[in-house]
Amino acid sequence: MSKIPINLKEGNIETDDIIVGIDLGTTNSLVAIIADEKPQTVKDSAGKHALVPSIVYFDHKGNVEVGEEAKQKLIIEPERTIFSVKRLMGKSYQDIKSHKDFFSYNIIDDDTESLVKIEVGDRYYNPVELSGQILKYLKSRVEAKIGQKVKRAVITVPAYFNDAQRQATRDAGKLAGLDVLRIINEPTAASLAYGIDQNTEEARTIAVYDLGGGTFDISILRLEKGIYEVLSTSGDTFLGGDDIDRSIGNYWIDKYGLDVKEDKKKQQALRLLAENAKKELSQQDSVSMRFENKEIGLSREEFEKICTPIIDKTLASCRNALRDAKLQKSQIDHVILVGGSTRIPYLKASVSAFFGKTVNDSLDPDEVVALGAAIQANILAGKQKDMLLLDITPLSLGIETVGGLMDVIIPRNSKIPISAARNYTTSVDGQKNLRISVFQGERDLVENNRKLGEFILRDIPPMPAGIPKIEIAFIIDADGILKVRAKELRSQKTQQIEIKSTYGISEEEMAKMLLDSLEHAQEDIAVKALLEAINEANHIILSTEKFIKQNQEVFDNKSLEKLGELKEALRDTLDSGNKNAIEKAMRKLNSFAEPLAHEAMDVQISKAMKGKSINS
Ligand code: AMP
């Protein structure tokens, strides 16, 4: 085990390198650093805006634009302009399909559990690459400002982000050339920014209310001896300031008889006017403006009526979070406001009345998370000596999966003691044994990491591929001893190994492994994506072959022949080393196979129903 800050002795990373704090948001992102001993967000070259719209645009040649420039393309080239990518991090098409209409770009409909891909022109991107572009932009903004290379970062994520989403965020950082020292929770960052951890030895309970443009989160935290614990989270991933804008627009349409139906440009113009009115009403008692030669306006009273149902929804979530944390409102010591929409005075008053407490709102609600991330970065850099340093895992620990890929189970910099588990399955019908190889390191291919040990889980009861559920757990105790346990959940067959200090590694070796992982990030992620595409393609080829065999009688020869051809065309791409070509061939095969699969299912169902009477 190692203590942070990690002292990297060689290569171009210097010990007093700056570590940046990044708020990678759904709508906007920000980067902050400690300058003159104070956390500060880094603004654009004109020194005006700290917020960078989390938007990525690709032109026809594959050139990239990020931020304000990309935002301008939202209306003119929506299919090439990717927004809200954070909503897709670590998600499959299955996870997001009910919100598909929300996205104006093309998310590949493969109806599977594999991670989503986005199609722009004839290229495919995944959310990690897209977030990587935003991070790269933020990195270069800081570098321009301080005239120094930036290599290390702390990035914030919502408290409810799962393992896959956190790992995706780490990977995005890596792709941008950043060594992500910590992923911290956004509400924890906000609490750090308000300095709630200082001047108190007593345990504190904190509610962080975060209402942005499109999402609402409430988190209840407990702070004790410098350590934050998330007691509960609640919220709504599709609720925010945008809903207020839409409600104002609809109110005007009714009140003034406006007609914007079928006209996207007019709708957009009205939405922008509504947003301006909302913002002005944070300062003034009423606003008036012109829309299509009509005088329109809004009073504070009307505005507050419009906001009420939205605020009520957020307060219902607050109630849920309190219930889950088993706390009364009166047990909350601090309420912190985060997100642009919390600037609304009526909202502040409502939240304050709900908790029966004055709210913390002295910091800019858009900046507070990034400022907290910068403070955490400063602690990691060892610049705040009074802060507690915890034992952490110096490198990621994981196992080898199909294709020689490293699957991280405990990410680097995790606090110990810790345990984490993930479920796996077999890849061959009737598979009896499963080899579990344990690795340490940051590279995506295990061949570039360090092998710590290996064992075989034997006597798995014979089942078709994909059916057994094998839980692999990594447990590190307070002494830093790692136990790896594999358990087949149906038969309860268990096998485990203990790995002692052999995985302790010298600082030089560790520094080298980290530097290697940064240096090879681009190629590693490309190889990983290619291997994943090949794995998926092999899986699809096998199931297509099964399908053709089982459905000879259901379909005419022509359909099955065509299916066979598309399958072979996919097989032909496997050795090409071209991920886009494989994905395109998969897509072609999938879109041809999907209606056939539905039809085959209908035939099966009607067969099953035949001859069966329904008794009541
Ligand atoms: P965020 O996602 O945290 O950047 O929040 C953006 C949301 O905050 C958008 O819906 C903005 O319209 C809203 N917002 C920004 N400034 C104000 C303001 N002064 N009053 C009300 N809402 C605001």
XYZ file of C-alpha atoms and ligand atoms in Angstrom:
639
model
C 0.000 0.000 0.000
C 1.087 3.516 -0.497
C 0.313 6.861 1.004
C -0.773 9.696 -1.148
C 0.584 11.980 -2.455
C 2.423 9.611 -4.729
C 5.954 10.695 -5.298
C 6.741 10.119 -8.939
C 10.475 10.231 -9.234
C 11.223 9.825 -12.860
C 10.083 10.967 -16.272
C 8.548 14.341 -16.869
C 6.114 14.358 -14.006
C 7.496 16.556 -11.281
C 6.505 16.360 -7.677
C 5.271 19.916 -7.575
C 3.279 19.466 -10.770
C -0.070 21.129 -10.564
C -3.093 18.882 -10.068
C -6.302 20.263 -11.516
C -9.879 19.787 -10.337
C -12.447 19.080 -13.030
C -16.232 19.159 -12.905
C -17.233 17.093 -15.944
C -20.881 18.089 -16.148
C -23.886 17.059 -18.231
C -24.473 20.555 -19.599
C -21.285 22.406 -18.702
C -17.808 21.493 -17.521
C -15.230 23.518 -15.614
C -11.659 23.243 -14.514
C -10.199 24.817 -11.381
C -6.783 25.176 -9.796
C -5.363 26.572 -6.599
C -3.740 29.917 -7.361
C -2.533 32.353 -4.702
C -3.648 29.782 -2.161
C -7.247 30.071 -3.287
C -9.311 27.741 -5.471
C -10.194 29.475 -8.740
C -11.893 28.381 -11.921
C -9.942 28.853 -15.146
C -11.690 31.171 -17.595
C -11.529 31.394 -21.413
C -8.781 33.402 -23.113
C -10.899 36.566 -22.892
C -11.053 36.028 -19.113
C -14.863 35.952 -19.223
C -16.417 32.515 -19.027
C -15.413 29.618 -16.828
C -18.201 27.343 -18.087
C -17.400 25.151 -21.077
C -20.523 23.682 -22.681
C -20.084 19.881 -22.586
C -20.628 19.636 -26.333
C -18.477 18.033 -29.024
C -18.874 18.671 -32.766
C -17.264 16.678 -35.589
C -17.006 18.155 -39.084
C -17.069 16.044 -42.260
C -13.343 15.471 -42.093
C -13.457 14.254 -38.505
C -12.031 17.509 -37.043
C -13.284 18.253 -33.543
C -14.622 21.354 -31.845
C -15.537 21.536 -28.175
C -17.433 23.993 -25.967
C -18.995 27.268 -27.172
C -17.987 26.649 -30.792
C -19.590 23.232 -30.769
C -22.720 24.697 -29.142
C -23.210 26.988 -32.153
C -23.538 23.858 -34.312
C -26.380 22.391 -32.237
C -29.075 23.954 -34.379
C -27.415 23.790 -37.790
C -25.871 20.325 -37.626
C -27.616 18.489 -34.779
C -26.622 15.030 -36.068
C -22.924 15.915 -35.815
C -23.131 17.698 -32.456
C -22.985 15.566 -29.333
C -24.396 16.969 -26.074
C -25.232 15.360 -22.711
C -22.642 12.629 -23.252
C -22.418 12.209 -19.471
C -25.854 10.597 -19.599
C -24.361 7.842 -21.775
C -21.251 7.074 -19.716
C -21.097 3.389 -18.803
C -24.569 2.807 -20.318
C -25.899 0.279 -22.838
C -28.564 0.948 -25.480
C -30.999 -0.994 -23.284
C -30.379 1.481 -20.466
C -31.147 4.591 -22.478
C -33.639 3.522 -25.110
C -36.643 4.983 -23.319
C -35.000 8.425 -23.600
C -33.772 7.992 -27.165
C -35.798 10.956 -28.467
C -33.913 13.260 -26.144
C -30.763 12.886 -28.245
C -30.654 14.530 -31.678
C -27.639 12.486 -32.796
C -27.628 8.853 -33.760
C -27.140 6.347 -30.960
C -26.702 2.888 -32.437
C -29.769 0.779 -31.809
C -28.241 -2.652 -31.216
C -30.616 -3.426 -28.382
C -27.869 -5.138 -26.417
C -26.176 -4.844 -23.073
C -22.913 -3.667 -24.600
C -21.866 -0.046 -24.170
C -23.501 2.542 -26.437
C -21.912 3.890 -29.587
C -22.677 7.075 -31.421
C -22.629 7.291 -35.196
C -21.419 10.510 -36.795
C -21.086 10.284 -40.582
C -19.251 7.030 -41.194
C -17.465 6.993 -37.845
C -18.410 5.511 -34.510
C -17.550 7.061 -31.176
C -18.078 5.879 -27.641
C -18.904 8.128 -24.668
C -15.400 7.680 -23.235
C -13.810 9.136 -26.383
C -16.296 12.020 -26.396
C -15.776 12.886 -22.729
C -12.057 12.528 -23.409
C -12.379 15.342 -25.960
C -14.014 17.627 -23.383
C -11.295 16.835 -20.839
C -8.584 17.471 -23.417
C -10.105 20.895 -24.079
C -10.154 21.729 -20.353
C -6.581 20.488 -19.980
C -5.341 22.729 -22.775
C -7.233 25.692 -21.302
C -5.306 25.364 -18.022
C -2.010 24.742 -19.816
C -2.459 27.954 -21.814
C -3.240 29.844 -18.624
C -0.337 28.622 -16.479
C 2.196 27.983 -19.259
C 2.942 24.518 -17.943
C 1.910 20.982 -18.890
C -0.862 19.448 -16.823
C -0.741 15.707 -16.225
C -2.821 14.983 -13.149
C -6.413 15.594 -12.221
C -9.233 14.993 -9.805
C -12.562 14.556 -11.592
C -15.998 14.701 -10.007
C -18.956 12.402 -10.693
C -22.481 12.207 -9.250
C -22.678 10.252 -5.996
C -24.954 7.672 -7.639
C -22.488 6.833 -10.448
C -21.788 3.102 -10.437
C -18.524 1.339 -11.006
C -18.841 1.234 -14.781
C -19.616 4.951 -14.969
C -16.668 5.820 -12.709
C -14.349 3.597 -14.712
C -15.559 5.219 -17.947
C -14.748 8.632 -16.439
C -11.243 7.465 -15.496
C -10.710 6.111 -19.003
C -11.833 9.404 -20.502
C -9.230 11.170 -18.362
C -6.557 8.753 -19.473
C -7.483 9.323 -23.089
C -7.035 13.050 -22.567
C -3.546 12.390 -21.218
C -4.539 12.875 -17.589
C -3.585 10.653 -14.714
C -6.835 10.661 -12.731
C -5.694 10.558 -9.114
C -9.170 10.468 -7.695
C -12.737 10.328 -8.798
C -14.710 12.173 -6.125
C -18.407 12.647 -5.608
C -19.837 16.001 -6.684
C -21.638 16.632 -3.354
C -18.417 15.872 -1.478
C -16.597 18.401 -3.654
C -19.294 20.998 -2.936
C -18.918 20.410 0.814
C -15.145 20.771 0.559
C -15.591 24.068 -1.284
C -17.688 25.385 1.601
C -15.006 24.210 4.033
C -17.489 22.270 6.105
C -14.748 19.817 7.027
C -12.792 22.536 8.786
C -13.195 23.825 12.319
C -15.042 20.784 13.454
C -14.211 17.536 15.135
C -17.871 16.699 15.467
C -19.710 14.569 12.942
C -21.797 16.641 10.513
C -24.725 15.783 8.281
C -24.948 17.676 5.004
C -27.661 17.871 2.336
C -26.394 18.871 -1.106
C -29.224 20.084 -3.370
C -28.083 20.222 -6.993
C -30.458 21.525 -9.682
C -28.784 22.113 -13.037
C -30.138 22.569 -16.553
C -31.358 19.010 -17.047
C -30.777 16.998 -13.895
C -31.644 17.107 -10.228
C -29.660 15.359 -7.487
C -30.040 15.422 -3.738
C -27.349 13.730 -1.666
C -27.151 13.315 2.070
C -23.585 13.053 3.365
C -22.064 12.369 6.713
C -18.687 13.844 7.536
C -16.733 12.301 10.357
C -13.021 12.646 11.094
C -12.336 14.017 7.646
C -14.109 11.188 5.831
C -17.269 11.664 3.802
C -19.825 8.929 3.537
C -22.799 9.091 1.193
C -25.846 8.134 3.259
C -28.360 8.381 0.447
C -29.018 9.905 -2.940
C -32.167 10.648 -4.855
C -33.180 12.814 -7.769
C -34.458 12.924 -11.308
C -32.150 12.568 -14.288
C -34.571 14.490 -16.489
C -35.564 17.504 -14.386
C -33.971 20.937 -14.337
C -33.890 24.534 -15.513
C -34.790 23.418 -19.043
C -38.175 22.303 -17.737
C -38.770 25.749 -16.263
C -37.910 27.322 -19.647
C -40.319 24.961 -21.401
C -43.096 25.721 -18.912
C -42.613 29.486 -19.389
C -42.768 28.994 -23.188
C -45.994 26.999 -22.907
C -47.482 29.588 -20.567
C -46.775 32.337 -23.125
C -48.177 30.257 -25.977
C -51.466 29.963 -24.046
C -51.554 33.493 -22.691
C -50.665 35.333 -25.923
C -51.951 32.829 -28.471
C -48.498 32.315 -30.022
C -48.121 29.808 -32.826
C -44.762 28.024 -32.937
C -45.958 24.565 -33.908
C -43.930 22.831 -36.600
C -41.334 25.583 -36.615
C -38.144 24.440 -34.883
C -36.430 27.832 -35.215
C -39.339 29.704 -33.609
C -39.534 27.153 -30.813
C -35.845 27.593 -30.154
C -36.153 31.398 -30.156
C -39.044 31.240 -27.684
C -37.068 28.863 -25.452
C -34.147 31.278 -25.383
C -36.438 34.202 -24.525
C -37.946 32.112 -21.721
C -34.512 31.322 -20.318
C -33.552 35.013 -20.386
C -36.785 35.977 -18.663
C -36.118 33.358 -15.965
C -32.625 34.657 -15.336
C -33.724 38.295 -15.218
C -36.443 37.444 -12.739
C -33.699 36.388 -10.301
C -32.933 40.158 -10.078
C -36.123 41.968 -11.109
C -39.811 41.847 -10.241
C -41.055 41.597 -13.815
C -39.779 41.370 -17.385
C -41.179 42.232 -20.788
C -39.880 41.392 -24.243
C -40.976 41.102 -27.879
C -41.706 37.935 -29.782
C -42.840 38.191 -33.435
C -44.117 41.752 -33.003
C -46.009 40.869 -29.864
C -45.258 42.308 -26.460
C -44.921 39.454 -23.981
C -44.039 39.514 -20.311
C -43.836 37.695 -17.039
C -44.254 38.828 -13.459
C -42.487 37.260 -10.524
C -45.775 35.996 -9.240
C -46.574 34.226 -12.511
C -43.013 32.869 -12.630
C -43.194 31.457 -9.120
C -46.459 29.700 -9.942
C -44.764 28.129 -12.968
C -41.797 26.982 -10.868
C -43.881 25.495 -8.059
C -44.584 22.030 -9.560
C -40.908 21.645 -10.469
C -39.685 22.690 -7.032
C -42.273 20.378 -5.441
C -40.871 17.449 -7.400
C -37.372 18.192 -6.098
C -38.652 18.407 -2.529
C -40.359 15.030 -2.912
C -36.938 13.610 -3.835
C -35.459 15.317 -0.758
C -38.054 13.520 1.359
C -37.060 10.199 -0.210
C -33.377 10.851 0.425
C -34.059 11.708 4.072
C -36.183 8.590 4.477
C -33.450 6.395 2.926
C -30.858 7.943 5.221
C -33.253 7.425 8.152
C -32.969 11.067 9.136
C -35.341 13.874 10.063
C -35.005 17.285 8.434
C -33.943 18.668 11.787
C -30.910 16.365 11.844
C -29.377 18.041 8.802
C -26.630 20.450 9.898
C -25.891 22.121 6.538
C -27.735 22.593 3.264
C -25.597 23.395 0.218
C -26.920 24.673 -3.101
C -25.300 23.594 -6.369
C -26.271 24.155 -10.034
C -27.301 27.251 -12.001
C -31.000 26.850 -11.284
C -30.494 27.347 -7.536
C -29.976 31.060 -8.282
C -33.756 31.457 -8.359
C -34.657 33.321 -5.117
C -38.009 31.565 -4.798
C -36.275 28.194 -5.039
C -33.756 29.174 -2.370
C -36.556 30.253 -0.084
C -38.501 27.029 -0.695
C -35.490 24.785 0.010
C -34.620 26.799 3.077
C -38.211 26.546 4.358
C -38.264 22.800 3.667
C -35.141 22.096 5.731
C -35.930 24.849 8.265
C -32.409 26.209 7.836
C -30.487 28.955 6.081
C -28.859 27.536 2.981
C -25.199 27.844 1.973
C -25.276 29.897 -1.210
C -22.318 32.266 -0.948
C -20.271 30.498 -3.656
C -21.172 30.518 -7.345
C -23.452 27.466 -7.716
C -21.967 26.693 -11.143
C -18.416 26.721 -9.849
C -18.697 25.144 -6.435
C -18.068 21.533 -7.535
C -14.970 22.407 -9.585
C -13.625 24.537 -6.723
C -14.045 21.590 -4.355
C -12.267 19.300 -6.834
C -9.337 21.743 -6.890
C -9.209 21.692 -3.092
C -9.159 17.881 -3.130
C -6.387 18.015 -5.760
C -4.409 20.294 -3.494
C -4.807 17.889 -0.593
C -3.567 15.049 -2.809
C -0.598 17.155 -3.829
C 0.287 17.217 -0.147
C -0.026 20.968 0.014
C -2.505 20.899 2.850
C -0.425 19.100 5.437
C -3.103 19.142 8.068
C -5.348 16.921 5.985
C -5.675 13.272 6.638
C -3.837 10.985 4.218
C -5.314 7.548 3.834
C -3.913 4.205 2.825
C -4.804 3.621 -0.777
C -4.203 1.090 -3.536
C -1.364 2.480 -5.662
C -2.364 0.652 -8.863
C -5.591 -0.840 -10.186
C -6.363 -4.492 -9.504
C -8.404 -6.670 -11.813
C -8.716 -9.856 -13.827
C -8.154 -10.932 -17.407
C -11.277 -11.224 -19.565
C -11.878 -12.464 -23.134
C -9.335 -11.217 -25.625
C -6.690 -10.477 -22.997
C -8.429 -7.354 -21.711
C -7.879 -6.061 -18.185
C -11.120 -5.699 -16.250
C -10.509 -3.481 -13.232
C -12.289 -4.545 -10.045
C -10.590 -2.185 -7.566
C -9.422 1.058 -9.215
C -6.165 2.630 -8.262
C -6.271 5.109 -5.392
C -9.118 3.287 -3.647
C -9.139 3.697 0.091
C -8.430 0.485 2.057
C -9.828 -1.681 3.572
C -12.085 -2.275 0.604
C -14.003 -5.030 -1.089
C -15.564 -5.065 -4.535
C -17.165 -7.768 -6.642
C -18.378 -8.221 -10.164
C -20.305 -10.987 -11.941
C -18.925 -12.905 -14.904
C -20.111 -15.824 -16.964
C -18.806 -18.564 -19.250
C -18.179 -18.108 -22.983
C -18.497 -21.744 -24.109
C -21.444 -24.157 -23.727
C -20.906 -26.691 -20.932
C -17.739 -24.974 -19.670
C -16.631 -26.670 -16.438
C -13.578 -24.703 -15.390
C -12.798 -21.033 -15.337
C -9.277 -19.689 -15.060
C -9.009 -16.490 -13.049
C -5.848 -14.496 -13.584
C -5.272 -11.541 -11.302
C -3.384 -8.507 -12.581
C -2.210 -5.127 -11.327
C -1.679 -2.063 -13.486
C -3.243 0.666 -15.561
C -2.945 -0.676 -19.093
C -5.969 -2.029 -20.955
C -4.279 -5.231 -22.067
C -3.163 -7.602 -19.323
C 0.030 -8.437 -21.189
C 1.274 -4.980 -20.266
C 0.360 -5.282 -16.579
C 1.815 -7.330 -13.711
C 0.427 -10.761 -13.023
C -0.151 -11.364 -9.329
C -1.589 -14.847 -9.358
C -3.922 -17.302 -10.963
C -6.326 -20.043 -9.936
C -9.019 -22.201 -11.459
C -12.638 -22.414 -10.374
C -13.473 -26.080 -11.090
C -16.626 -28.168 -11.355
C -18.983 -25.513 -12.607
C -22.211 -27.468 -13.326
C -22.605 -27.819 -17.127
C -24.803 -25.063 -18.508
C -25.107 -23.186 -21.813
C -22.637 -20.319 -22.285
C -23.686 -17.153 -20.557
C -25.932 -18.842 -17.967
C -23.597 -19.491 -14.989
C -23.213 -16.509 -12.685
C -19.723 -16.304 -11.291
C -19.027 -13.649 -8.713
C -15.431 -12.574 -8.428
C -14.685 -10.616 -5.286
C -11.530 -8.725 -4.373
C -11.093 -8.078 -0.681
C -8.236 -6.015 0.713
C -7.968 -5.929 4.491
C -6.483 -3.142 6.597
C -3.027 -4.768 6.329
C -3.122 -4.599 2.569
C -3.578 -8.320 1.989
C -5.587 -9.084 -1.123
C -7.932 -12.062 -1.264
C -9.563 -13.017 -4.532
C -12.628 -15.232 -4.335
C -14.625 -16.812 -7.157
C -18.052 -18.265 -6.502
C -20.517 -19.860 -8.896
C -23.729 -18.504 -7.482
C -26.071 -21.338 -8.486
C -23.943 -24.201 -7.152
C -22.140 -22.089 -4.520
C -18.824 -23.623 -5.677
C -16.108 -21.408 -4.249
C -12.395 -21.077 -4.708
C -10.070 -18.404 -3.397
C -6.475 -17.267 -3.255
C -4.609 -14.905 -1.035
C -1.978 -12.642 -2.458
C 0.424 -11.303 0.129
C 2.802 -8.423 -0.135
C 4.195 -9.564 -3.503
C 1.987 -6.983 -5.036
C 3.691 -4.255 -3.099
C 5.729 -2.494 -5.696
C 8.554 0.021 -5.556
C 7.785 3.645 -6.231
C 10.034 3.641 -9.284
C 8.249 0.669 -10.783
C 4.927 2.250 -10.002
C 5.889 5.562 -11.535
C 7.011 3.751 -14.661
C 3.752 1.827 -14.918
C 1.755 5.021 -14.563
C 3.812 6.905 -17.110
C 3.528 3.975 -19.527
C -0.229 3.964 -19.130
C -0.422 7.646 -20.018
C 1.962 7.353 -22.899
C 0.074 4.435 -24.418
C -3.435 5.612 -23.556
C -4.447 6.383 -27.142
C -3.266 3.086 -28.612
C -4.454 1.077 -25.583
C -7.961 2.413 -25.840
C -7.992 1.862 -29.611
C -6.851 -1.763 -29.161
C -9.375 -2.275 -26.382
C -12.209 -0.916 -28.542
C -11.107 -3.146 -31.430
C -10.972 -6.250 -29.214
C -14.372 -5.447 -27.781
C -15.804 -5.068 -31.296
C -14.254 -8.423 -32.304
C -15.683 -10.117 -29.182
C -19.110 -8.713 -29.889
C -18.894 -9.690 -33.583
C -17.890 -13.258 -32.707
C -20.835 -13.465 -30.379
C -23.213 -12.196 -33.069
C -21.776 -14.618 -35.656
C -22.369 -17.555 -33.318
C -25.921 -16.549 -32.490
C -26.691 -15.924 -36.191
C -25.480 -19.427 -37.017
C -27.669 -20.878 -34.274
C -30.599 -18.808 -35.528
C -30.202 -19.998 -39.140
C -30.065 -23.639 -38.015
C -33.135 -23.348 -35.810
C -35.310 -21.484 -38.254
C -34.899 -23.370 -41.526
C -38.642 -23.992 -41.640
C -39.790 -20.556 -40.636
C -38.166 -18.462 -43.357
C -37.706 -18.802 -47.092
C -34.252 -19.621 -48.413
C -33.711 -16.133 -49.686
C -33.898 -14.450 -46.275
C -31.672 -17.020 -44.643
C -29.190 -16.836 -47.516
C -28.995 -13.078 -47.202
C -28.529 -13.434 -43.431
C -25.739 -15.936 -44.051
C -24.081 -13.542 -46.489
C -24.192 -10.660 -44.040
C -22.763 -12.939 -41.362
C -19.887 -13.945 -43.628
C -19.332 -10.320 -44.580
C -18.992 -9.595 -40.869
C -16.577 -12.491 -40.436
C -14.471 -11.084 -43.294
C -13.981 -7.821 -41.414
C -12.617 -9.522 -38.281
C -9.021 -9.630 -39.406
C -9.088 -6.152 -40.899
C -8.096 -4.455 -37.655
C -10.647 -1.784 -38.610
C -13.112 -1.184 -35.789
C -15.370 1.015 -37.903
C -15.627 -1.636 -40.639
C -16.515 -4.316 -38.056
C -19.111 -2.085 -36.450
C -20.648 -1.181 -39.788
C -20.905 -4.874 -40.767
C -22.431 -5.679 -37.369
C -24.944 -2.948 -37.806
C -25.952 -4.195 -41.263
C -26.358 -7.735 -39.966
C -28.312 -6.570 -36.915
C -30.758 -4.425 -38.835
C -31.474 -7.255 -41.260
C -31.755 -9.833 -38.457
C -33.951 -7.857 -36.088
C -37.298 -8.160 -37.955
C -36.541 -11.841 -38.628
C -35.907 -12.410 -34.934
C -39.244 -10.806 -34.044
C -41.030 -12.920 -36.625
C -39.377 -16.100 -35.368
C -40.423 -15.216 -31.849
C -44.065 -14.740 -32.949
C -43.997 -18.149 -34.642
C -42.610 -19.744 -31.478
C -45.249 -18.120 -29.326
C -48.143 -19.155 -31.556
C -46.724 -22.708 -31.660
C -46.549 -22.769 -27.916
C -50.124 -21.533 -27.585
C -51.557 -24.046 -30.082
C -53.412 -26.895 -28.471
C -53.342 -25.212 -25.087
C -56.659 -24.186 -23.696
C -56.807 -21.354 -21.269
C -58.513 -22.451 -18.107
C -59.743 -19.890 -15.739
P -25.889 24.026 -14.725
O -26.313 22.764 -15.441
O -25.576 23.818 -13.297
O -24.834 24.773 -15.474
O -27.171 24.961 -14.704
C -27.666 25.546 -15.841
C -29.099 25.960 -15.575
O -29.090 27.047 -14.659
C -29.784 26.422 -16.828
O -31.103 25.910 -16.863
C -29.815 27.923 -16.641
O -30.917 28.507 -17.319
C -29.973 28.050 -15.149
N -29.572 29.385 -14.651
C -28.395 30.008 -14.810
N -28.429 31.242 -14.250
C -29.670 31.383 -13.703
C -30.335 32.426 -12.985
N -29.737 33.585 -12.711
N -31.605 32.208 -12.585
C -32.221 31.051 -12.870
N -31.664 30.042 -13.539
C -30.393 30.191 -13.964
